[in-house]
């Protein structure tokens, strides 16, 4: 026991990997030490603080990493995730024995550990940590039946409010979010998770917004309309909905769209940014009702090559002869299934680049000369060397283009790289222009692109913004005059 206390008295190591491994090793020692539970809880609080510091330092690095995350960094994230879950379970054990001096605080610390473990797994695109929902459910039941309620005040650690945050984040579907988007959603949820509805009685209206959890099953929220809850489990079933949270979010977005200031309205500062508001509008509809698949999936196995990222796609197309470089700069993927709007693929080999939801990719069959421009819609990486993504089709083919904006904001009239996408039958009757996010500084442009053996030059105008991600913006294109 003295070894553990002496180590905890020393400054934390600046390297997250070293600190995480040491925390795990000394927690092993604490597990086998002969110490009273009340004293153990106070020691766990020190572990809790140092583990949280590690997580705060590692999250930005994970957010900036490609998927699958590099082996060493992923190992550190998994170690830290396991450490957080061990702390949560140790706190829960102390609560069950009545050994916590301030049970509401202990329950809150335990739920914070669960949330940090969840966030770490989201950032490496892994599945939920084993036992996470079972631990969270047990903590909630304890908070509701044993722990005294925490007074509502800034910074209070209320286990039930933290549980509501976990539910709201899970129903935001993090595999569909880029890390920066996940952080923005989490910032909003921290402030307004009280709007998440939770009840033990089955709902009688708006059933498409309701989910259920069983306090004895280690599984996240299940859509009520897809799989009804077992009515014989009454007393163990908790029903939850983010519809009210979606309504609150809609009201906040309307206030800002009408000219309000996030600061004056005491709203998260990220809502001042137009891309964030577009993201939150999408999230609002997701919280208001359960997303439904629009097209049926069909099983299909096909080898394809994939080029990842706007710069790589533009550079290859700009050379106009992709065949010499295609094999070397692309990665090998296998289509698992498809629908009318896209594909689900798994990585076979090769470097993936910075694959995250919102990244543009170019896909071509191994034995085909035809290729497609797509956007990554979701990404999962259950193991260090595995990855699955879902992509949405944006166009069959594209042309590398150069545009100049006709506006005073475009100082020096510098050229900007772009991709001209042809119309997509039944979905987009007009051509579109893809630009890197933030590159558009006006609507009127001069565009140059190759069309067969000719170079086309002409005036054009950017019309509706049809898609915006962290990596690119897609505008409908009105071509006014070409030569």
Tab-separated table of C-alpha atoms in Angstrom:
chain	number	residue	atom	x	y	z
A	1	UNK	CA	0.000	0.000	0.000
A	2	UNK	CA	2.887	2.346	0.769
A	3	UNK	CA	4.195	1.865	-2.770
A	4	UNK	CA	0.876	3.048	-4.222
A	5	UNK	CA	0.702	6.121	-1.985
A	6	UNK	CA	4.329	7.072	-2.641
A	7	UNK	CA	3.788	6.847	-6.388
A	8	UNK	CA	0.565	8.876	-6.264
A	9	UNK	CA	2.439	11.582	-4.353
A	10	UNK	CA	4.828	12.044	-7.288
A	11	UNK	CA	4.070	14.343	-10.277
A	12	UNK	CA	2.274	12.674	-13.166
A	13	UNK	CA	4.373	11.604	-16.153
A	14	UNK	CA	3.988	13.958	-19.132
A	15	UNK	CA	3.741	10.999	-21.538
A	16	UNK	CA	0.181	9.704	-21.551
A	17	UNK	CA	1.211	6.169	-22.520
A	18	UNK	CA	3.652	5.916	-19.591
A	19	UNK	CA	1.248	7.506	-17.114
A	20	UNK	CA	-1.660	5.287	-18.200
A	21	UNK	CA	0.379	2.106	-17.873
A	22	UNK	CA	1.636	3.187	-14.436
A	23	UNK	CA	-1.890	4.055	-13.275
A	24	UNK	CA	-3.082	0.618	-14.364
A	25	UNK	CA	-0.185	-1.150	-12.615
A	26	UNK	CA	-0.686	0.726	-9.344
A	27	UNK	CA	-4.437	0.150	-9.474
A	28	UNK	CA	-3.591	-3.563	-9.601
A	29	UNK	CA	-1.605	-3.087	-6.382
A	30	UNK	CA	-4.505	-1.220	-4.776
A	31	UNK	CA	-6.872	-4.054	-5.695
A	32	UNK	CA	-4.748	-6.466	-3.649
A	33	UNK	CA	-3.965	-4.113	-0.775
A	34	UNK	CA	-5.538	-4.614	2.643
A	35	UNK	CA	-7.211	-1.237	3.099
A	36	UNK	CA	-10.575	-0.143	4.440
A	37	UNK	CA	-13.183	0.682	1.787
A	38	UNK	CA	-13.625	4.238	3.059
A	39	UNK	CA	-9.899	4.891	2.623
A	40	UNK	CA	-9.939	3.062	-0.722
A	41	UNK	CA	-12.540	5.510	-2.069
A	42	UNK	CA	-10.330	8.480	-1.178
A	43	UNK	CA	-7.417	6.833	-2.990
A	44	UNK	CA	-9.639	6.076	-5.989
A	45	UNK	CA	-10.390	9.817	-6.185
A	46	UNK	CA	-6.681	10.478	-6.820
A	47	UNK	CA	-6.614	7.807	-9.526
A	48	UNK	CA	-9.783	9.354	-10.971
A	49	UNK	CA	-8.213	12.819	-11.241
A	50	UNK	CA	-5.013	11.557	-12.863
A	51	UNK	CA	-6.900	9.291	-15.272
A	52	UNK	CA	-9.073	12.225	-16.359
A	53	UNK	CA	-5.960	14.333	-16.977
A	54	UNK	CA	-4.600	11.573	-19.199
A	55	UNK	CA	-7.857	11.358	-21.127
A	56	UNK	CA	-7.971	15.130	-21.633
A	57	UNK	CA	-4.443	15.051	-23.069
A	58	UNK	CA	-5.056	12.043	-25.324
A	59	UNK	CA	-8.404	13.035	-26.850
A	60	UNK	CA	-7.024	15.789	-29.163
A	61	UNK	CA	-4.335	13.408	-30.432
A	62	UNK	CA	-6.927	10.728	-31.168
A	63	UNK	CA	-9.172	13.280	-32.887
A	64	UNK	CA	-6.334	14.272	-35.233
A	65	UNK	CA	-5.425	10.666	-36.069
A	66	UNK	CA	-6.332	8.630	-39.109
A	67	UNK	CA	-8.402	5.478	-38.835
A	68	UNK	CA	-7.499	2.845	-37.961
A	69	UNK	CA	-5.599	4.662	-35.207
A	70	UNK	CA	-1.869	3.867	-35.079
A	71	UNK	CA	-1.203	0.749	-32.995
A	72	UNK	CA	0.701	2.396	-30.122
A	73	UNK	CA	-1.796	5.218	-29.689
A	74	UNK	CA	-4.724	2.819	-29.882
A	75	UNK	CA	-3.127	0.613	-27.221
A	76	UNK	CA	-2.808	3.660	-24.956
A	77	UNK	CA	-6.449	4.589	-25.568
A	78	UNK	CA	-7.603	1.043	-24.813
A	79	UNK	CA	-5.495	0.927	-21.642
A	80	UNK	CA	-6.946	4.229	-20.500
A	81	UNK	CA	-10.481	3.140	-21.370
A	82	UNK	CA	-10.062	-0.080	-19.369
A	83	UNK	CA	-8.649	1.950	-16.471
A	84	UNK	CA	-11.695	4.244	-16.441
A	85	UNK	CA	-14.062	1.263	-16.429
A	86	UNK	CA	-12.122	-0.383	-13.571
A	87	UNK	CA	-12.400	2.825	-11.555
A	88	UNK	CA	-16.136	3.043	-12.265
A	89	UNK	CA	-16.667	-0.534	-11.090
A	90	UNK	CA	-14.504	0.021	-7.994
A	91	UNK	CA	-16.602	3.061	-7.091
A	92	UNK	CA	-19.771	1.032	-7.696
A	93	UNK	CA	-18.515	-1.710	-5.372
A	94	UNK	CA	-17.864	0.848	-2.645
A	95	UNK	CA	-21.347	2.292	-3.115
A	96	UNK	CA	-22.900	-1.164	-2.855
A	97	UNK	CA	-21.094	-1.713	0.455
A	98	UNK	CA	-22.140	1.690	1.778
A	99	UNK	CA	-18.498	2.682	2.211
A	100	UNK	CA	-18.606	6.030	0.404
A	101	UNK	CA	-18.654	9.031	2.740
A	102	UNK	CA	-20.434	11.135	0.089
A	103	UNK	CA	-22.268	8.580	-2.078
A	104	UNK	CA	-23.683	11.158	-4.514
A	105	UNK	CA	-20.163	12.444	-5.231
A	106	UNK	CA	-18.807	8.915	-5.609
A	107	UNK	CA	-21.610	7.973	-8.013
A	108	UNK	CA	-20.880	11.112	-10.030
A	109	UNK	CA	-17.168	10.337	-10.240
A	110	UNK	CA	-17.975	6.806	-11.376
A	111	UNK	CA	-20.293	8.053	-14.133
A	112	UNK	CA	-17.636	10.548	-15.272
A	113	UNK	CA	-15.295	7.577	-15.701
A	114	UNK	CA	-17.930	5.822	-17.824
A	115	UNK	CA	-18.351	8.904	-20.025
A	116	UNK	CA	-14.594	9.269	-20.522
A	117	UNK	CA	-14.296	5.589	-21.443
A	118	UNK	CA	-17.119	6.034	-23.938
A	119	UNK	CA	-15.515	9.118	-25.513
A	120	UNK	CA	-12.140	7.395	-25.885
A	121	UNK	CA	-13.745	4.470	-27.702
A	122	UNK	CA	-15.695	6.862	-29.955
A	123	UNK	CA	-12.459	8.582	-30.997
A	124	UNK	CA	-10.843	5.300	-32.033
A	125	UNK	CA	-14.154	4.262	-33.682
A	126	UNK	CA	-14.392	1.150	-31.497
A	127	UNK	CA	-17.478	-0.533	-30.098
A	128	UNK	CA	-18.760	0.403	-26.655
A	129	UNK	CA	-16.447	-0.835	-23.871
A	130	UNK	CA	-17.560	-4.229	-22.528
A	131	UNK	CA	-19.674	-3.789	-19.420
A	132	UNK	CA	-20.096	-0.042	-19.967
A	133	UNK	CA	-23.882	0.045	-20.156
A	134	UNK	CA	-24.272	-2.521	-17.376
A	135	UNK	CA	-22.079	-0.373	-15.104
A	136	UNK	CA	-23.852	2.856	-16.116
A	137	UNK	CA	-27.276	1.273	-15.510
A	138	UNK	CA	-26.236	0.051	-12.067
A	139	UNK	CA	-24.881	3.499	-11.178
A	140	UNK	CA	-28.132	5.114	-12.268
A	141	UNK	CA	-30.200	2.711	-10.195
A	142	UNK	CA	-27.990	3.430	-7.203
A	143	UNK	CA	-28.209	7.196	-7.740
A	144	UNK	CA	-32.007	6.971	-7.880
A	145	UNK	CA	-32.492	4.740	-4.856
A	146	UNK	CA	-29.596	5.407	-2.463
A	147	UNK	CA	-27.595	8.520	-3.199
A	148	UNK	CA	-28.898	11.876	-2.032
A	149	UNK	CA	-29.731	14.270	-4.865
A	150	UNK	CA	-27.104	16.863	-5.736
A	151	UNK	CA	-28.226	20.477	-5.675
A	152	UNK	CA	-28.431	21.927	-9.175
A	153	UNK	CA	-25.340	24.096	-9.506
A	154	UNK	CA	-22.640	24.712	-12.149
A	155	UNK	CA	-20.064	21.954	-12.174
A	156	UNK	CA	-22.036	19.554	-9.990
A	157	UNK	CA	-21.416	15.861	-10.652
A	158	UNK	CA	-24.890	14.379	-10.775
A	159	UNK	CA	-24.817	10.720	-11.824
A	160	UNK	CA	-28.289	10.873	-13.360
A	161	UNK	CA	-27.502	13.990	-15.404
A	162	UNK	CA	-24.296	12.353	-16.610
A	163	UNK	CA	-26.286	9.254	-17.564
A	164	UNK	CA	-28.606	11.471	-19.616
A	165	UNK	CA	-25.521	12.841	-21.381
A	166	UNK	CA	-24.450	9.296	-22.212
A	167	UNK	CA	-27.876	8.491	-23.674
A	168	UNK	CA	-27.962	11.699	-25.743
A	169	UNK	CA	-24.482	11.049	-27.140
A	170	UNK	CA	-25.343	7.450	-27.990
A	171	UNK	CA	-28.513	8.546	-29.840
A	172	UNK	CA	-26.454	11.134	-31.756
A	173	UNK	CA	-24.840	8.097	-33.472
A	174	UNK	CA	-21.108	8.950	-33.023
A	175	UNK	CA	-19.910	6.612	-35.839
A	176	UNK	CA	-21.511	9.186	-38.180
A	177	UNK	CA	-19.643	12.118	-36.625
A	178	UNK	CA	-16.139	13.434	-37.242
A	179	UNK	CA	-14.227	13.986	-33.955
A	180	UNK	CA	-14.655	17.785	-34.063
A	181	UNK	CA	-18.398	17.311	-34.566
A	182	UNK	CA	-18.553	14.854	-31.663
A	183	UNK	CA	-16.858	17.409	-29.394
A	184	UNK	CA	-19.372	20.105	-30.418
A	185	UNK	CA	-22.312	17.794	-29.753
A	186	UNK	CA	-20.824	16.837	-26.377
A	187	UNK	CA	-20.423	20.534	-25.472
A	188	UNK	CA	-24.104	21.169	-26.143
A	189	UNK	CA	-25.262	18.001	-24.404
A	190	UNK	CA	-23.322	18.889	-21.240
A	191	UNK	CA	-25.442	22.007	-20.869
A	192	UNK	CA	-28.877	20.648	-21.815
A	193	UNK	CA	-28.919	16.930	-20.969
A	194	UNK	CA	-31.674	17.686	-18.447
A	195	UNK	CA	-34.068	17.734	-21.422
A	196	UNK	CA	-33.458	14.016	-22.045
A	197	UNK	CA	-36.619	12.194	-20.974
A	198	UNK	CA	-36.351	9.053	-18.844
A	199	UNK	CA	-39.252	7.116	-17.331
A	200	UNK	CA	-40.153	3.640	-16.158
A	201	UNK	CA	-43.642	3.670	-17.712
A	202	UNK	CA	-44.009	2.695	-21.404
A	203	UNK	CA	-44.643	5.762	-23.600
A	204	UNK	CA	-47.998	6.128	-25.345
A	205	UNK	CA	-47.169	8.685	-28.064
A	206	UNK	CA	-44.345	9.672	-30.435
A	207	UNK	CA	-43.079	6.109	-30.235
A	208	UNK	CA	-40.517	6.659	-33.006
A	209	UNK	CA	-38.496	8.854	-30.626
A	210	UNK	CA	-38.395	6.376	-27.746
A	211	UNK	CA	-35.743	3.800	-26.832
A	212	UNK	CA	-35.413	1.396	-23.949
A	213	UNK	CA	-32.680	-0.058	-21.741
A	214	UNK	CA	-32.702	-3.028	-19.378
A	215	UNK	CA	-30.750	-2.433	-16.166
A	216	UNK	CA	-29.480	-6.030	-16.208
A	217	UNK	CA	-28.401	-6.122	-19.878
A	218	UNK	CA	-25.115	-4.635	-21.081
A	219	UNK	CA	-26.559	-2.956	-24.168
A	220	UNK	CA	-27.191	0.624	-25.220
A	221	UNK	CA	-30.552	2.210	-26.106
A	222	UNK	CA	-32.742	0.000	-28.324
A	223	UNK	CA	-35.343	1.591	-30.607
A	224	UNK	CA	-38.815	0.758	-29.292
A	225	UNK	CA	-40.327	0.424	-32.777
A	226	UNK	CA	-37.610	-1.960	-33.966
A	227	UNK	CA	-37.495	-4.238	-30.921
A	228	UNK	CA	-40.279	-3.889	-28.329
A	229	UNK	CA	-39.253	-4.145	-24.691
A	230	UNK	CA	-40.105	-7.331	-22.792
A	231	UNK	CA	-43.164	-6.365	-20.745
A	232	UNK	CA	-42.371	-9.144	-18.273
A	233	UNK	CA	-39.230	-7.167	-17.352
A	234	UNK	CA	-41.280	-4.345	-15.817
A	235	UNK	CA	-39.206	-2.753	-13.085
A	236	UNK	CA	-35.985	-3.340	-14.997
A	237	UNK	CA	-36.868	-1.400	-18.166
A	238	UNK	CA	-36.058	2.298	-18.511
A	239	UNK	CA	-37.532	4.242	-21.431
A	240	UNK	CA	-35.663	7.257	-22.797
A	241	UNK	CA	-36.205	9.865	-25.509
A	242	UNK	CA	-34.256	12.864	-26.831
A	243	UNK	CA	-37.300	14.416	-28.514
A	244	UNK	CA	-37.583	17.180	-25.924
A	245	UNK	CA	-33.838	17.827	-26.242
A	246	UNK	CA	-34.318	18.140	-30.001
A	247	UNK	CA	-37.109	20.654	-29.437
A	248	UNK	CA	-34.911	22.721	-27.119
A	249	UNK	CA	-32.086	22.612	-29.656
A	250	UNK	CA	-34.449	23.734	-32.422
A	251	UNK	CA	-35.519	26.734	-30.358
A	252	UNK	CA	-31.888	27.698	-29.709
A	253	UNK	CA	-30.984	27.417	-33.403
A	254	UNK	CA	-34.010	29.524	-34.392
A	255	UNK	CA	-32.985	32.254	-31.946
A	256	UNK	CA	-29.484	32.454	-33.411
A	257	UNK	CA	-30.736	32.278	-37.019
A	258	UNK	CA	-32.962	35.259	-36.192
A	259	UNK	CA	-29.892	37.296	-35.238
A	260	UNK	CA	-29.360	36.364	-31.607
A	261	UNK	CA	-25.890	36.027	-30.104
A	262	UNK	CA	-24.833	32.799	-28.403
A	263	UNK	CA	-23.126	34.824	-25.686
A	264	UNK	CA	-26.161	36.987	-24.976
A	265	UNK	CA	-28.431	33.923	-25.007
A	266	UNK	CA	-26.006	31.992	-22.738
A	267	UNK	CA	-25.659	29.233	-25.338
A	268	UNK	CA	-22.510	27.261	-26.259
A	269	UNK	CA	-20.173	29.453	-28.347
A	270	UNK	CA	-19.877	26.786	-31.053
A	271	UNK	CA	-23.444	27.589	-32.168
A	272	UNK	CA	-22.180	30.913	-33.561
A	273	UNK	CA	-20.540	28.950	-36.385
A	274	UNK	CA	-22.763	28.262	-39.398
A	275	UNK	CA	-21.273	24.770	-40.054
A	276	UNK	CA	-22.020	23.841	-36.448
A	277	UNK	CA	-25.630	24.992	-36.787
A	278	UNK	CA	-26.034	22.868	-39.925
A	279	UNK	CA	-24.621	19.901	-38.019
A	280	UNK	CA	-26.987	20.536	-35.122
A	281	UNK	CA	-30.014	20.803	-37.439
A	282	UNK	CA	-29.205	17.320	-38.699
A	283	UNK	CA	-28.747	16.144	-35.123
A	284	UNK	CA	-32.062	17.713	-34.125
A	285	UNK	CA	-33.966	15.542	-36.609
A	286	UNK	CA	-32.031	12.487	-35.407
A	287	UNK	CA	-33.034	13.176	-31.809
A	288	UNK	CA	-36.650	13.954	-32.701
A	289	UNK	CA	-37.295	10.577	-34.342
A	290	UNK	CA	-35.454	7.338	-34.978
A	291	UNK	CA	-33.530	7.448	-38.298
A	292	UNK	CA	-34.866	5.016	-40.881
A	293	UNK	CA	-32.972	3.348	-43.686
A	294	UNK	CA	-34.146	4.746	-47.010
A	295	UNK	CA	-32.941	1.929	-49.283
A	296	UNK	CA	-32.615	-1.786	-48.730
A	297	UNK	CA	-29.106	-3.212	-48.525
A	298	UNK	CA	-27.978	-6.014	-50.812
A	299	UNK	CA	-25.115	-8.370	-50.079
A	300	UNK	CA	-22.322	-7.887	-52.565
A	301	UNK	CA	-18.641	-8.819	-52.477
A	302	UNK	CA	-16.312	-6.902	-54.780
A	303	UNK	CA	-12.676	-5.792	-54.623
A	304	UNK	CA	-12.180	-2.053	-55.149
A	305	UNK	CA	-9.410	0.510	-54.897
A	306	UNK	CA	-9.976	3.717	-52.938
A	307	UNK	CA	-8.271	7.094	-53.036
A	308	UNK	CA	-8.883	9.148	-49.898
A	309	UNK	CA	-9.042	12.887	-49.383
A	310	UNK	CA	-9.758	15.962	-51.506
A	311	UNK	CA	-6.109	16.806	-52.244
A	312	UNK	CA	-5.238	13.274	-53.371
A	313	UNK	CA	-8.298	13.034	-55.635
A	314	UNK	CA	-7.732	16.453	-57.196
A	315	UNK	CA	-4.017	15.821	-57.808
A	316	UNK	CA	-4.684	12.509	-59.539
A	317	UNK	CA	-7.499	13.843	-61.718
A	318	UNK	CA	-5.561	16.984	-62.564
A	319	UNK	CA	-2.917	14.807	-64.258
A	320	UNK	CA	-5.824	13.429	-66.366
A	321	UNK	CA	-4.223	9.972	-66.676
A	322	UNK	CA	-4.890	8.116	-63.462
A	323	UNK	CA	-3.790	4.634	-64.562
A	324	UNK	CA	-0.018	4.873	-63.821
A	325	UNK	CA	-0.463	6.065	-60.224
A	326	UNK	CA	-3.792	4.552	-59.208
A	327	UNK	CA	-2.428	1.290	-57.805
A	328	UNK	CA	0.372	2.923	-55.830
A	329	UNK	CA	-1.558	5.735	-54.145
A	330	UNK	CA	-4.830	3.908	-53.430
A	331	UNK	CA	-5.802	1.321	-50.810
A	332	UNK	CA	-7.555	-2.025	-51.248
A	333	UNK	CA	-11.105	-2.407	-49.910
A	334	UNK	CA	-13.860	-5.000	-50.195
A	335	UNK	CA	-17.496	-4.010	-50.727
A	336	UNK	CA	-19.667	-5.936	-48.255
A	337	UNK	CA	-23.088	-4.649	-49.314
A	338	UNK	CA	-24.621	-1.839	-51.313
A	339	UNK	CA	-27.807	0.135	-51.780
A	340	UNK	CA	-29.035	2.675	-54.283
A	341	UNK	CA	-27.208	5.450	-52.424
A	342	UNK	CA	-23.890	3.903	-51.405
A	343	UNK	CA	-21.786	1.037	-50.074
A	344	UNK	CA	-20.427	-0.564	-46.936
A	345	UNK	CA	-16.764	-1.554	-47.245
A	346	UNK	CA	-14.022	-3.172	-45.163
A	347	UNK	CA	-10.314	-2.428	-45.405
A	348	UNK	CA	-8.212	-5.183	-46.969
A	349	UNK	CA	-4.793	-3.502	-47.196
A	350	UNK	CA	-3.029	-0.198	-47.695
A	351	UNK	CA	-2.777	3.204	-46.024
A	352	UNK	CA	-6.135	4.801	-45.291
A	353	UNK	CA	-5.113	8.441	-44.890
A	354	UNK	CA	-7.303	10.638	-42.711
A	355	UNK	CA	-10.537	8.660	-42.980
A	356	UNK	CA	-13.301	10.090	-40.833
A	357	UNK	CA	-17.004	10.723	-41.495
A	358	UNK	CA	-17.230	13.606	-43.961
A	359	UNK	CA	-14.084	12.698	-45.910
A	360	UNK	CA	-14.379	12.518	-49.729
A	361	UNK	CA	-13.149	9.323	-51.397
A	362	UNK	CA	-12.825	8.031	-54.953
A	363	UNK	CA	-13.651	4.358	-55.584
A	364	UNK	CA	-12.920	2.173	-58.606
A	365	UNK	CA	-13.400	-1.543	-59.219
A	366	UNK	CA	-10.112	-3.455	-59.443
A	367	UNK	CA	-10.832	-4.529	-63.023
A	368	UNK	CA	-12.827	-1.467	-64.029
A	369	UNK	CA	-11.996	1.879	-65.573
A	370	UNK	CA	-15.083	3.523	-64.067
A	371	UNK	CA	-14.886	5.230	-60.711
A	372	UNK	CA	-17.111	7.140	-58.314
A	373	UNK	CA	-16.848	10.099	-55.951
A	374	UNK	CA	-18.326	9.333	-52.516
A	375	UNK	CA	-18.386	10.757	-48.992
A	376	UNK	CA	-17.707	8.692	-45.857
A	377	UNK	CA	-20.893	8.598	-43.771
A	378	UNK	CA	-19.769	6.356	-40.908
A	379	UNK	CA	-16.605	4.617	-39.772
A	380	UNK	CA	-15.901	1.801	-37.302
A	381	UNK	CA	-12.650	0.175	-36.229
A	382	UNK	CA	-13.360	-2.695	-33.867
A	383	UNK	CA	-9.696	-3.805	-33.804
A	384	UNK	CA	-6.366	-2.127	-34.465
A	385	UNK	CA	-5.916	-3.617	-37.939
A	386	UNK	CA	-9.562	-3.572	-39.028
A	387	UNK	CA	-11.836	-0.885	-40.385
A	388	UNK	CA	-15.308	-0.624	-41.891
A	389	UNK	CA	-16.866	2.428	-43.494
A	390	UNK	CA	-20.137	3.366	-45.132
A	391	UNK	CA	-20.032	5.756	-48.081
A	392	UNK	CA	-22.689	7.735	-49.944
A	393	UNK	CA	-22.440	8.098	-53.715
A	394	UNK	CA	-22.034	11.696	-54.910
A	395	UNK	CA	-21.241	11.212	-58.597
A	396	UNK	CA	-19.998	8.862	-61.284
A	397	UNK	CA	-16.703	10.460	-62.223
A	398	UNK	CA	-15.457	14.020	-61.726
A	399	UNK	CA	-13.112	16.554	-63.286
A	400	UNK	CA	-10.322	18.451	-61.595
A	401	UNK	CA	-11.086	22.156	-61.927
A	402	UNK	CA	-9.536	25.489	-61.017
A	403	UNK	CA	-11.784	28.382	-59.982
A	404	UNK	CA	-11.288	32.089	-59.334
A	405	UNK	CA	-13.855	33.977	-57.254
A	406	UNK	CA	-15.092	37.277	-58.610
A	407	UNK	CA	-15.242	39.140	-55.314
A	408	UNK	CA	-13.240	41.682	-53.381
A	409	UNK	CA	-12.797	39.115	-50.605
A	410	UNK	CA	-10.750	36.990	-53.003
A	411	UNK	CA	-7.643	39.161	-52.560
A	412	UNK	CA	-5.272	38.854	-55.477
A	413	UNK	CA	-7.780	36.626	-57.298
A	414	UNK	CA	-5.932	33.489	-56.277
A	415	UNK	CA	-6.971	30.233	-57.896
A	416	UNK	CA	-8.675	27.524	-55.844
A	417	UNK	CA	-8.693	23.772	-56.524
A	418	UNK	CA	-12.149	22.245	-57.065
A	419	UNK	CA	-13.844	19.108	-58.350
A	420	UNK	CA	-16.633	19.416	-60.901
A	421	UNK	CA	-19.160	16.613	-60.410
A	422	UNK	CA	-21.573	15.742	-63.231
A	423	UNK	CA	-25.318	15.418	-62.508
A	424	UNK	CA	-26.404	12.319	-60.618
A	425	UNK	CA	-29.475	10.710	-62.161
A	426	UNK	CA	-32.666	10.972	-60.028
A	427	UNK	CA	-30.832	12.719	-57.180
A	428	UNK	CA	-29.123	15.843	-58.501
A	429	UNK	CA	-30.146	17.143	-61.925
A	430	UNK	CA	-27.436	19.803	-62.027
A	431	UNK	CA	-23.639	19.538	-61.968
A	432	UNK	CA	-21.993	20.326	-58.636
A	433	UNK	CA	-18.730	21.845	-57.478
A	434	UNK	CA	-16.772	20.440	-54.542
A	435	UNK	CA	-14.473	22.828	-52.672
A	436	UNK	CA	-12.483	22.379	-49.514
A	437	UNK	CA	-14.383	23.740	-46.518
A	438	UNK	CA	-13.919	27.494	-46.220
A	439	UNK	CA	-12.487	27.948	-49.721
A	440	UNK	CA	-15.633	29.585	-51.143
A	441	UNK	CA	-15.499	33.379	-50.722
A	442	UNK	CA	-18.377	34.300	-52.986
A	443	UNK	CA	-20.890	32.948	-55.481
A	444	UNK	CA	-19.649	34.178	-58.887
A	445	UNK	CA	-16.652	32.284	-60.248
A	446	UNK	CA	-14.496	31.741	-63.293
A	447	UNK	CA	-13.990	27.998	-63.751
A	448	UNK	CA	-11.536	26.038	-65.880
A	449	UNK	CA	-11.582	22.272	-66.324
A	450	UNK	CA	-10.660	19.642	-68.885
A	451	UNK	CA	-13.446	18.068	-70.958
A	452	UNK	CA	-12.033	15.332	-73.125
A	453	UNK	CA	-9.232	16.840	-75.202
A	454	UNK	CA	-10.453	20.404	-74.662
A	455	UNK	CA	-9.930	22.868	-71.860
A	456	UNK	CA	-13.214	24.552	-70.957
A	457	UNK	CA	-13.229	28.036	-69.460
A	458	UNK	CA	-16.294	29.993	-68.438
A	459	UNK	CA	-18.305	32.008	-65.953
A	460	UNK	CA	-20.388	30.132	-63.402
A	461	UNK	CA	-22.258	30.672	-60.158
A	462	UNK	CA	-22.450	28.592	-57.008
A	463	UNK	CA	-26.081	27.925	-56.139
A	464	UNK	CA	-27.438	25.918	-53.175
A	465	UNK	CA	-25.045	24.403	-50.658
A	466	UNK	CA	-26.192	20.775	-50.740
A	467	UNK	CA	-23.622	19.187	-48.427
A	468	UNK	CA	-21.072	20.462	-45.929
A	469	UNK	CA	-18.566	18.448	-43.905
A	470	UNK	CA	-15.346	19.192	-42.055
A	471	UNK	CA	-13.439	18.426	-45.285
A	472	UNK	CA	-15.498	19.891	-48.140
A	473	UNK	CA	-18.532	21.833	-49.284
A	474	UNK	CA	-20.677	20.755	-52.241
A	475	UNK	CA	-22.563	23.443	-54.213
A	476	UNK	CA	-24.969	23.140	-57.088
A	477	UNK	CA	-23.265	24.721	-60.109
A	478	UNK	CA	-24.887	27.090	-62.638
A	479	UNK	CA	-22.636	27.305	-65.679
A	480	UNK	CA	-23.422	30.606	-67.390
A	481	UNK	CA	-21.071	30.673	-70.363
A	482	UNK	CA	-18.239	28.424	-71.475
A	483	UNK	CA	-15.699	28.348	-74.271
